[in-house]
Short mmCIF file of C-alpha atoms in Angstrom, two decimals:
data_model
loop_
_atom_site.label_atom_id
_atom_site.label_comp_id
_atom_site.label_asym_id
_atom_site.label_seq_id
_atom_site.Cartn_x
_atom_site.Cartn_y
_atom_site.Cartn_z
CA MET I 1 56.92 -45.66 -51.32
CA SER I 2 57.24 -41.96 -50.87
CA ARG I 3 53.45 -41.58 -51.07
CA ILE I 4 52.90 -44.28 -48.41
CA ASN I 5 55.34 -42.65 -46.05
CA LYS I 6 53.50 -39.37 -46.38
CA ASN I 7 50.12 -41.00 -45.58
CA VAL I 8 51.59 -42.80 -42.57
CA ILE I 9 53.10 -39.61 -41.28
CA LEU I 10 49.82 -37.75 -41.78
CA ALA I 11 47.90 -40.45 -39.91
CA LEU I 12 50.38 -40.40 -37.07
CA LEU I 13 50.10 -36.63 -36.77
CA THR I 14 46.30 -36.81 -36.70
CA LEU I 15 46.37 -39.52 -34.05
CA THR I 16 48.84 -37.56 -31.95
CA SER I 17 46.73 -34.37 -32.18
CA SER I 18 43.58 -36.24 -31.17
CA ALA I 19 45.33 -37.84 -28.23
CA PHE I 20 46.63 -34.45 -27.07
CA LEU I 21 43.15 -32.92 -27.34
CA LEU I 22 41.65 -35.74 -25.28
CA PHE I 23 44.37 -35.27 -22.69
CA GLN I 24 43.55 -31.53 -22.45
CA LEU I 25 39.87 -32.26 -21.94
CA TYR I 26 40.64 -34.88 -19.28
CA TYR I 27 43.03 -32.54 -17.48
CA TYR I 28 40.54 -29.66 -17.52
CA LYS I 29 37.71 -31.83 -16.20
CA HIS I 30 39.60 -33.53 -13.39
CA TYR I 31 42.05 -30.85 -12.28
CA ILE I 32 41.22 -27.34 -13.43
CA SER I 33 37.46 -27.56 -12.86
CA ALA I 34 37.96 -29.24 -9.49
CA LYS I 35 40.14 -26.35 -8.42
CA ASN I 36 38.26 -23.39 -9.88
CA GLY I 37 34.74 -24.66 -10.63
CA ALA I 38 33.12 -25.73 -13.88
CA GLY I 39 31.97 -22.42 -15.38
CA VAL I 40 30.03 -19.42 -14.07
CA SER I 41 27.19 -21.34 -12.48
CA LYS I 42 29.57 -23.37 -10.28
CA SER I 43 32.44 -20.99 -9.83
CA LYS I 44 34.15 -20.18 -6.57
CA GLY I 45 33.17 -22.89 -4.11
CA ASN I 46 30.77 -24.75 -6.40
CA ARG I 47 28.31 -21.83 -6.54
CA ILE I 48 25.04 -22.85 -8.15
CA GLY I 49 22.65 -20.71 -10.20
CA PHE I 50 24.62 -17.47 -10.33
CA ASP I 51 24.56 -17.39 -14.12
CA SER I 52 20.78 -16.71 -14.26
CA THR I 53 19.49 -13.67 -16.11
CA GLN I 54 17.57 -12.53 -13.03
CA TRP I 55 20.56 -12.60 -10.70
CA ARG I 56 22.84 -10.82 -13.20
CA ALA I 57 20.27 -8.04 -13.69
CA VAL I 58 19.79 -7.57 -9.94
CA LYS I 59 23.56 -7.61 -9.37
CA LYS I 60 24.09 -4.87 -11.95
CA PHE I 61 21.26 -2.83 -10.50
CA VAL I 62 22.66 -3.13 -6.97
CA MET I 63 26.10 -2.10 -8.28
CA LEU I 64 24.50 0.85 -10.07
CA THR I 65 22.60 2.14 -7.05
CA SER I 66 25.57 1.60 -4.73
CA SER I 67 27.95 3.52 -7.01
CA GLN I 68 25.47 6.42 -7.21
CA ASN I 69 24.59 6.33 -3.46
CA VAL I 70 20.92 5.76 -4.25
CA PRO I 71 19.30 4.17 -1.14
CA VAL I 72 16.90 1.69 -2.73
CA PHE I 73 15.29 -1.14 -0.80
CA LEU I 74 13.80 -4.45 -1.87
CA ILE I 75 9.98 -4.62 -1.96
CA ASP I 76 9.47 -7.54 -4.34
CA PRO I 77 6.67 -9.65 -2.78
CA LEU I 78 7.93 -12.98 -4.12
CA ILE I 79 11.50 -12.46 -2.92
CA LEU I 80 10.44 -11.02 0.44
CA GLU I 81 8.16 -14.01 1.06
CA LEU I 82 11.02 -16.42 0.31
CA ILE I 83 13.36 -14.46 2.58
CA ASN I 84 10.79 -14.35 5.36
CA LYS I 85 10.41 -18.15 5.35
CA ASP I 86 14.05 -18.45 6.39
CA PHE I 87 14.56 -14.98 7.83
CA GLU I 88 16.78 -15.80 10.80
CA GLN I 89 19.22 -17.79 8.67
CA VAL I 90 19.30 -15.15 5.94
CA LYS I 91 20.08 -12.41 8.48
CA ASN I 92 23.14 -14.34 9.64
CA ILE I 93 24.64 -14.96 6.18
CA SER I 94 27.82 -13.00 5.58
CA HIS I 95 28.83 -11.45 2.27
CA GLY I 96 30.41 -13.99 -0.09
CA SER I 97 29.47 -17.05 1.95
CA THR I 98 26.51 -18.07 -0.23
CA SER I 99 27.04 -21.20 -2.32
CA GLU I 100 23.63 -21.38 -3.99
CA CYS I 101 21.38 -18.73 -5.48
CA LYS I 102 18.01 -19.29 -3.76
CA PHE I 103 16.17 -15.99 -4.10
CA PHE I 104 17.13 -13.71 -6.97
CA CYS I 105 17.45 -16.68 -9.35
CA VAL I 106 13.78 -17.63 -9.03
CA PRO I 107 12.12 -17.37 -12.49
CA ARG I 108 10.11 -14.13 -12.84
CA ASP I 109 9.84 -11.14 -15.17
CA PHE I 110 10.53 -8.35 -12.67
CA THR I 111 12.32 -7.57 -9.43
CA ALA I 112 10.78 -4.67 -7.51
CA PHE I 113 12.78 -2.14 -5.51
CA ALA I 114 11.65 1.13 -3.94
CA LEU I 115 13.19 4.55 -3.50
CA ARG I 116 12.25 7.45 -1.25
CA TYR I 117 12.42 10.26 -3.76
CA HIS I 118 13.53 13.04 -1.43
CA LEU I 119 16.76 11.09 -0.79
CA TRP I 120 17.67 10.92 -4.49
CA LYS I 121 20.27 13.57 -5.24
CA ASN I 122 21.40 12.86 -8.82
CA GLU I 123 18.59 11.45 -10.92
CA GLU I 124 20.02 12.46 -14.33
CA GLY I 125 23.48 11.07 -13.55
CA TRP I 126 21.91 7.78 -12.41
CA PHE I 127 20.04 7.48 -15.69
CA ARG I 128 23.17 7.99 -17.78
CA THR I 129 25.12 5.45 -15.75
CA ALA I 130 22.29 2.92 -16.07
CA GLU I 131 22.33 3.22 -19.85
CA ASN I 132 26.11 2.90 -19.93
CA MET I 133 25.78 -0.36 -17.98
CA GLY I 134 23.43 -1.78 -20.60
CA PHE I 135 20.03 -0.99 -19.04
CA GLN I 136 17.17 0.32 -21.15
CA CYS I 137 15.07 2.50 -18.87
CA LEU I 138 11.54 3.85 -19.01
CA LYS I 139 10.48 6.74 -16.79
CA VAL I 140 6.82 7.23 -15.85
CA GLU I 141 5.73 10.65 -14.59
CA SER I 142 2.46 12.27 -13.61
CA LYS I 143 1.19 15.33 -11.79
CA ASP I 144 1.88 15.66 -8.08
CA PRO I 145 -1.43 15.10 -6.22
CA ARG I 146 -0.02 16.81 -3.14
CA LEU I 147 -0.27 20.09 -5.04
CA ASP I 148 -3.82 19.66 -6.34
CA GLY I 149 -5.16 21.85 -3.56
CA ILE I 150 -2.92 24.73 -4.70
CA ASP I 151 -4.11 26.26 -7.97
CA SER I 152 -0.77 27.80 -8.91
CA LEU I 153 1.15 24.54 -8.47
CA SER I 154 -1.30 21.84 -9.56
CA GLY I 155 -0.12 20.04 -12.66
CA THR I 156 3.55 19.89 -11.62
CA GLU I 157 4.88 16.46 -12.68
CA ILE I 158 6.94 14.11 -10.54
CA PRO I 159 8.56 10.71 -11.30
CA LEU I 160 6.46 7.75 -10.17
CA HIS I 161 8.06 4.62 -11.64
CA TYR I 162 11.23 3.54 -13.43
CA ILE I 163 11.46 0.29 -15.34
CA CYS I 164 14.98 -0.72 -16.37
CA ARG I 165 15.39 -3.74 -18.63
CA LEU I 166 18.54 -5.81 -18.99
CA ALA I 167 18.32 -8.78 -21.38
CA ASN I 168 15.18 -10.74 -20.43
CA HIS I 169 14.73 -9.29 -16.94
CA ALA I 170 13.52 -5.90 -15.72
CA ILE I 171 13.94 -3.94 -12.51
CA HIS I 172 10.84 -2.07 -11.38
CA LEU I 173 11.87 0.91 -9.25
CA VAL I 174 8.83 2.25 -7.40
CA VAL I 175 9.24 5.87 -6.35
CA PHE I 176 7.82 6.58 -2.88
CA HIS I 177 6.95 10.16 -1.99
CA GLU I 178 6.50 11.61 1.48
CA ARG I 179 2.99 12.67 2.46
CA SER I 180 1.94 15.01 5.24
CA GLY I 181 0.38 12.17 7.22
CA ASN I 182 3.85 10.72 7.89
CA TYR I 183 3.52 7.87 5.40
CA LEU I 184 4.83 6.90 1.96
CA TRP I 185 2.81 7.08 -1.26
CA HIS I 186 3.38 5.80 -4.78
CA GLY I 187 1.43 6.70 -7.88
CA HIS I 188 -0.46 4.86 -10.57
CA LEU I 189 1.69 3.51 -13.42
CA ARG I 190 -0.24 4.98 -16.34
CA LEU I 191 1.42 4.62 -19.74
CA LYS I 192 1.30 7.63 -22.04
CA GLY I 193 0.55 7.56 -25.76
CA ARG I 194 3.93 6.83 -27.36
CA VAL I 195 5.23 4.27 -24.86
CA ASP I 196 6.04 0.86 -26.31
CA ARG I 197 3.48 -1.46 -24.73
CA LYS I 198 5.75 -4.42 -25.48
CA PHE I 199 8.74 -2.97 -23.62
CA VAL I 200 7.98 -5.32 -20.70
CA PRO I 201 4.89 -7.36 -19.70
CA PHE I 202 3.33 -4.45 -17.77
CA ARG I 203 0.31 -6.47 -16.65
CA LYS I 204 2.57 -8.62 -14.48
CA LEU I 205 3.80 -5.69 -12.39
CA GLN I 206 3.05 -6.00 -8.67
CA PHE I 207 2.97 -2.24 -8.05
CA GLY I 208 1.36 0.60 -9.98
CA ARG I 209 -2.03 -0.82 -10.94
CA TYR I 210 -3.36 1.84 -8.59
CA PRO I 211 -1.79 4.39 -6.21
CA GLY I 212 -0.67 2.92 -2.90
CA ALA I 213 0.05 4.06 0.66
CA PHE I 214 2.43 2.42 3.14
CA ASP I 215 3.74 3.01 6.62
CA ARG I 216 7.29 4.29 6.52
CA PRO I 217 9.34 1.10 7.01
CA GLU I 218 12.42 0.81 9.14
CA LEU I 219 15.13 -0.79 6.98
CA GLN I 220 17.94 -3.24 7.58
CA GLN I 221 20.79 -4.44 5.40
CA ILE I 222 21.20 -8.16 4.72
CA THR I 223 23.07 -10.33 2.24
CA VAL I 224 20.85 -12.10 -0.28
CA ASP I 225 22.49 -14.43 -2.80
CA GLY I 226 25.81 -12.70 -2.25
CA LEU I 227 24.38 -9.20 -2.75
CA GLU I 228 24.00 -6.62 0.00
CA VAL I 229 20.50 -5.14 -0.10
CA LEU I 230 18.18 -3.18 2.16
CA ILE I 231 14.80 -4.70 3.07
CA PRO I 232 11.99 -3.71 5.48
CA LYS I 233 13.00 -4.70 8.99
CA ASP I 234 9.53 -6.17 9.45
CA PRO I 235 8.92 -7.91 6.10
CA VAL I 236 5.72 -9.55 7.35
CA HIS I 237 4.09 -6.18 8.03
CA PHE I 238 5.15 -4.82 4.65
CA LEU I 239 3.83 -7.91 2.85
CA GLU I 240 0.52 -7.59 4.70
CA GLU I 241 0.23 -3.97 3.58
CA ILE I 242 0.62 -4.69 -0.15
CA PRO I 243 -2.84 -6.18 -0.94
CA HIS I 244 -4.54 -3.46 1.14
CA SER I 245 -2.49 -0.47 -0.01
CA ARG I 246 -4.86 1.06 -2.58
CA PHE I 247 -5.08 4.83 -2.18
CA ILE I 248 -7.67 7.33 -3.44
CA GLU I 249 -7.20 11.08 -3.39
CA CYS I 250 -9.45 13.75 -2.05
CA ARG I 251 -11.28 15.40 -4.97
CA TYR I 252 -9.81 18.89 -4.78
CA LYS I 253 -11.20 20.04 -8.12
CA GLU I 254 -14.75 19.09 -7.14
CA ALA I 255 -14.24 20.61 -3.68
CA ARG I 256 -13.29 23.95 -5.25
CA ALA I 257 -16.40 23.81 -7.42
CA PHE I 258 -18.50 23.06 -4.33
CA PHE I 259 -17.18 26.09 -2.48
CA GLN I 260 -17.77 28.32 -5.50
CA GLN I 261 -21.43 27.37 -5.30
CA TYR I 262 -21.74 27.12 -1.51
CA LEU I 263 -19.48 29.50 0.37
CA ASP I 264 -17.31 27.93 3.04
CA ASP I 265 -18.11 28.71 6.65
CA ASN I 266 -15.07 30.51 8.03
CA THR I 267 -16.66 31.86 11.18
CA VAL I 268 -14.83 31.59 14.49
CA GLU I 269 -17.25 28.90 15.62
CA ALA I 270 -16.78 26.83 12.46
CA MET I 271 -13.00 27.07 12.64
CA ALA I 272 -13.02 26.08 16.32
CA PHE I 273 -15.23 23.06 15.61
CA ARG I 274 -13.01 21.87 12.76
CA LYS I 275 -9.95 22.17 14.97
CA SER I 276 -11.59 20.18 17.79
CA ALA I 277 -12.98 17.57 15.37
CA LYS I 278 -9.55 17.14 13.76
CA GLU I 279 -7.90 16.61 17.14
CA LEU I 280 -10.63 14.15 18.15
CA LEU I 281 -10.26 12.18 14.92
CA GLN I 282 -6.49 11.98 15.30
CA LEU I 283 -6.82 10.83 18.92
CA ALA I 284 -9.37 8.19 17.93
CA ALA I 285 -7.13 6.99 15.09
CA ARG I 286 -4.13 6.60 17.39
CA THR I 287 -6.25 4.70 19.94
CA LEU I 288 -7.74 2.28 17.41
CA LYS I 289 -4.41 1.74 15.68
CA LYS I 290 -2.85 0.80 19.01
CA LEU I 291 -5.65 -1.73 19.50
CA GLY I 292 -5.16 -3.09 15.96
CA VAL I 293 -8.75 -2.25 14.99
CA ARG I 294 -9.55 -1.28 11.39
CA PHE I 295 -11.87 1.70 10.96
CA TRP I 296 -12.97 4.16 8.30
CA LEU I 297 -14.62 7.55 7.89
CA SER I 298 -18.37 7.09 7.91
CA SER I 299 -21.59 9.12 7.64
CA GLY I 300 -21.09 12.91 7.71
CA THR I 301 -17.32 12.71 8.18
CA CYS I 302 -17.01 10.58 5.02
CA LEU I 303 -19.32 12.95 3.14
CA GLY I 304 -17.20 15.93 4.18
CA TRP I 305 -14.03 14.25 2.91
CA TYR I 306 -15.56 13.25 -0.42
CA ARG I 307 -17.57 16.39 -1.14
CA GLN I 308 -15.40 19.19 0.18
CA CYS I 309 -12.10 17.68 1.37
CA ASN I 310 -12.80 18.98 4.84
CA ILE I 311 -14.87 18.50 7.97
CA ILE I 312 -18.45 19.71 7.62
CA PRO I 313 -18.63 22.55 10.18
CA TYR I 314 -22.29 22.04 11.13
CA SER I 315 -22.04 18.24 11.61
CA LYS I 316 -21.07 18.60 15.30
CA ASP I 317 -19.53 15.13 15.58
CA VAL I 318 -16.98 12.71 14.13
CA ASP I 319 -18.30 9.48 12.59
CA LEU I 320 -16.32 6.23 12.22
CA GLY I 321 -17.24 2.75 11.03
CA ILE I 322 -15.83 -0.57 12.29
CA PHE I 323 -16.57 -4.09 11.10
CA ILE I 324 -18.17 -6.02 13.95
CA GLN I 325 -15.65 -8.84 13.53
CA ASP I 326 -12.94 -6.33 14.50
CA TYR I 327 -14.66 -5.40 17.75
CA LYS I 328 -12.53 -5.79 20.88
CA SER I 329 -13.84 -5.84 24.40
CA ASP I 330 -11.33 -3.22 25.57
CA ILE I 331 -12.35 -0.53 23.08
CA ILE I 332 -14.39 1.39 25.66
CA SER I 333 -11.66 1.32 28.32
CA ALA I 334 -9.03 2.30 25.73
CA PHE I 335 -10.97 5.46 24.82
CA GLN I 336 -11.64 6.27 28.45
CA ASP I 337 -7.92 5.94 29.19
CA VAL I 338 -7.15 8.71 26.66
CA GLY I 339 -9.74 11.05 28.13
CA LEU I 340 -12.84 10.19 26.09
CA PRO I 341 -15.63 9.06 28.45
CA LEU I 342 -18.46 6.91 27.13
CA LYS I 343 -21.55 9.03 26.37
CA HIS I 344 -23.87 6.21 25.35
CA LYS I 345 -23.89 2.59 24.29
CA PHE I 346 -26.71 1.18 22.18
CA GLY I 347 -27.30 -2.41 21.09
CA LYS I 348 -25.00 -5.33 21.74
CA VAL I 349 -22.14 -7.02 19.94
CA GLU I 350 -24.36 -9.46 18.08
CA ASP I 351 -26.92 -6.81 17.06
CA SER I 352 -26.85 -3.07 16.27
CA LEU I 353 -23.89 -2.04 18.45
CA GLU I 354 -23.18 1.70 18.53
CA LEU I 355 -20.80 3.62 20.80
CA SER I 356 -20.54 7.34 21.43
CA PHE I 357 -17.72 9.10 23.30
CA GLN I 358 -17.56 12.66 24.55
CA GLY I 359 -14.71 14.75 23.22
CA LYS I 360 -13.77 18.22 24.35
CA ASP I 361 -15.75 21.34 23.36
CA ASP I 362 -18.93 19.24 23.14
CA VAL I 363 -17.74 17.35 20.03
CA LYS I 364 -18.87 13.70 19.99
CA LEU I 365 -17.18 10.64 18.53
CA ASP I 366 -19.75 8.20 17.13
CA ILE I 367 -18.66 4.66 16.22
CA PHE I 368 -21.01 2.53 14.14
CA PHE I 369 -20.42 -1.21 13.90
CA PHE I 370 -21.16 -2.84 10.55
CA TYR I 371 -22.62 -6.31 10.04
CA GLU I 372 -22.24 -8.30 6.83
CA GLU I 373 -25.05 -10.19 5.13
CA THR I 374 -25.00 -12.21 1.91
CA ASP I 375 -25.55 -9.26 -0.43
CA HIS I 376 -25.21 -6.15 1.72
CA MET I 377 -23.86 -4.61 4.93
CA TRP I 378 -25.68 -2.67 7.61
CA ASN I 379 -25.28 -0.77 10.83
CA GLY I 380 -27.92 -0.28 13.49
CA GLY I 381 -29.47 2.56 15.39
CA THR I 382 -31.55 2.70 18.57
CA GLN I 383 -34.00 5.34 19.79
CA ALA I 384 -33.37 5.71 23.51
CA LYS I 385 -36.89 6.83 24.50
CA THR I 386 -38.84 4.05 22.76
CA GLY I 387 -36.34 1.23 22.25
CA LYS I 388 -37.09 1.26 18.51
CA LYS I 389 -34.41 -0.30 16.32
CA PHE I 390 -33.32 0.94 12.92
CA LYS I 391 -31.14 -0.59 10.25
CA TYR I 392 -29.08 1.31 7.65
CA LEU I 393 -28.35 -0.72 4.52
CA PHE I 394 -25.18 -0.34 2.42
CA PRO I 395 -23.91 -2.16 -0.67
CA LYS I 396 -20.84 -4.25 0.10
CA PHE I 397 -17.61 -2.30 0.10
CA THR I 398 -13.87 -2.62 0.64
CA LEU I 399 -11.45 -0.19 2.28
CA CYS I 400 -8.94 2.14 0.66
CA TRP I 401 -6.50 4.62 2.11
CA THR I 402 -6.81 8.36 1.70
CA GLU I 403 -5.35 11.48 3.31
CA PHE I 404 -7.59 13.58 5.50
CA VAL I 405 -6.74 16.24 8.08
CA ASP I 406 -3.02 15.41 7.70
CA MET I 407 -3.34 11.68 8.33
CA LYS I 408 -3.54 8.41 6.42
CA ILE I 409 -6.99 6.98 7.03
CA HIS I 410 -9.45 4.48 5.54
CA VAL I 411 -12.54 5.27 3.50
CA PRO I 412 -14.82 2.94 1.51
CA CYS I 413 -13.23 2.31 -1.90
CA GLU I 414 -16.69 2.34 -3.45
CA THR I 415 -17.21 5.80 -2.00
CA ILE I 416 -19.98 7.10 -4.24
CA ASP I 417 -22.13 4.00 -3.67
CA TYR I 418 -21.57 4.31 0.08
CA ILE I 419 -22.50 8.00 0.17
CA GLU I 420 -25.53 7.66 -2.11
CA ALA I 421 -26.83 4.84 0.07
CA ASN I 422 -26.67 7.13 3.10
CA TYR I 423 -27.54 10.52 1.53
CA GLY I 424 -29.21 9.79 -1.81
CA LYS I 425 -28.47 11.27 -5.23
CA THR I 426 -28.65 14.83 -3.89
CA TRP I 427 -25.64 14.44 -1.56
CA LYS I 428 -23.88 17.40 -3.22
CA ILE I 429 -26.45 19.79 -1.76
CA PRO I 430 -25.75 20.78 1.89
CA VAL I 431 -28.54 19.83 4.29
CA LYS I 432 -28.26 21.30 7.78
CA THR I 433 -31.38 19.71 9.25
CA TRP I 434 -31.06 15.94 9.43
CA ASP I 435 -33.29 13.39 11.16
CA TRP I 436 -31.33 10.17 11.53
CA LYS I 437 -34.57 8.17 11.87
CA ARG I 438 -36.18 9.47 8.63
CA SER I 439 -33.76 11.40 6.42
CA PRO I 440 -31.38 8.63 5.24
CA PRO I 441 -32.76 6.80 2.18
CA ASN I 442 -31.21 3.55 3.44
CA VAL I 443 -32.92 3.51 6.86
CA ARG I 444 -35.33 0.67 7.66
CA PRO I 445 -37.33 -0.09 10.83
CA ASN I 446 -35.88 -3.10 12.59
CA GLY I 447 -38.30 -3.88 15.38
CA VAL I 448 -38.16 -2.89 19.04
CA TRP I 449 -35.81 -3.99 21.79
CA PRO I 450 -37.65 -6.06 24.43
CA ILE I 451 -38.16 -4.03 27.60
CA SER I 452 -36.35 -6.77 29.51
CA GLU I 453 -33.16 -5.97 27.53
CA TRP I 454 -33.28 -2.17 27.80
CA ASP I 455 -30.81 -2.03 30.67
CA GLU I 456 -28.33 -3.92 28.47
CA VAL I 457 -28.93 -2.30 25.07
CA ILE I 458 -29.65 1.31 26.08
CA GLN I 459 -26.94 2.75 28.31
CA LEU I 460 -26.74 6.54 28.76
CA TYR I 461 -24.02 8.33 30.71
#
């Protein structure tokens, strides 16, 4: 009897405990969770998605940079594109009013931010704080290309990229440096020998495959998924820059070797020409930029940049190239409005168009329009006395940024192919006598303009 009583009591206790546990679960589900939310992902107003690895990493990074007064701004293409789709609504969201994580919770391996390096005051302290917050950080450095033209300073290293990993997500901090052409530049992310190649999936990085150049963006602060961040005020323009941002440096080492073999012309006349040509190029660049017309250094001006990092003093003109599809009917009037009268116009829009404008001190601006064929590109030339047409053939090319005469400007990315097409394999040797109808190895006869069209295709002023 005593044993039965004990079993009954034990069963009753078990039943009572189970009932109490079920009551606790019921109470939590229907009262506590309704009041406070059911866990991290739906806490505080039924917030959805805020437990993702991506959002937590970005939140910690924003907290880190805010506490250290590091003015980073968001440049991640995926996130900026999502923000831009609903930009007006995002701009009006106040801090803490977001109920669903729509941007930083999107699955991805990296989130990219940028930093203007000259505004960073405490790099070492930032690194220590990052590690204390659980980040594992990798710093990528390389020599400062801005100092390559100065023998005593070339080789000085600067930070280019930081990659800070937290759990399964990484923050890519791209370091932008100021350049003399009033633009921002970032370097190539080149891993050195002992770096762990498995630290993050480097091949998925959006920035650092090559150096890049960007206009200096105006920034604005907005709230994204409950976090206050800075973004470019014109995200569309910044996004458009990314795929066309590749930058190539002037070859200072080769330029020094060139001037050791061929002495530079530092006469008064040469210096005066370079000054006038520089001013003309800068004026032309401002005019074309205002029109929204892409252009690049062409012919002798491109050769001078590539061979000697300077304007060739005996070239006597400034040469630019423009794709014919970028031609605008108000180009001539735009140049005339800034004090550059039309000197001559050869050809027509659909065939061999060439414009020449008169700058000051007898320095000309020549603009060659390029036409694209299936396997090559070409620009035309016209002999005024005879109406003979010429065609200059180039392999297809794309455009990269460079810095020349203190400005950010385009050159053909495939520079050596472009120059060899125009000047042959001996382009390193200065040639002061040049016949544009015979000297270029890529010149071809292209017929003769009909006399009936001469008034249209040959205009001299």
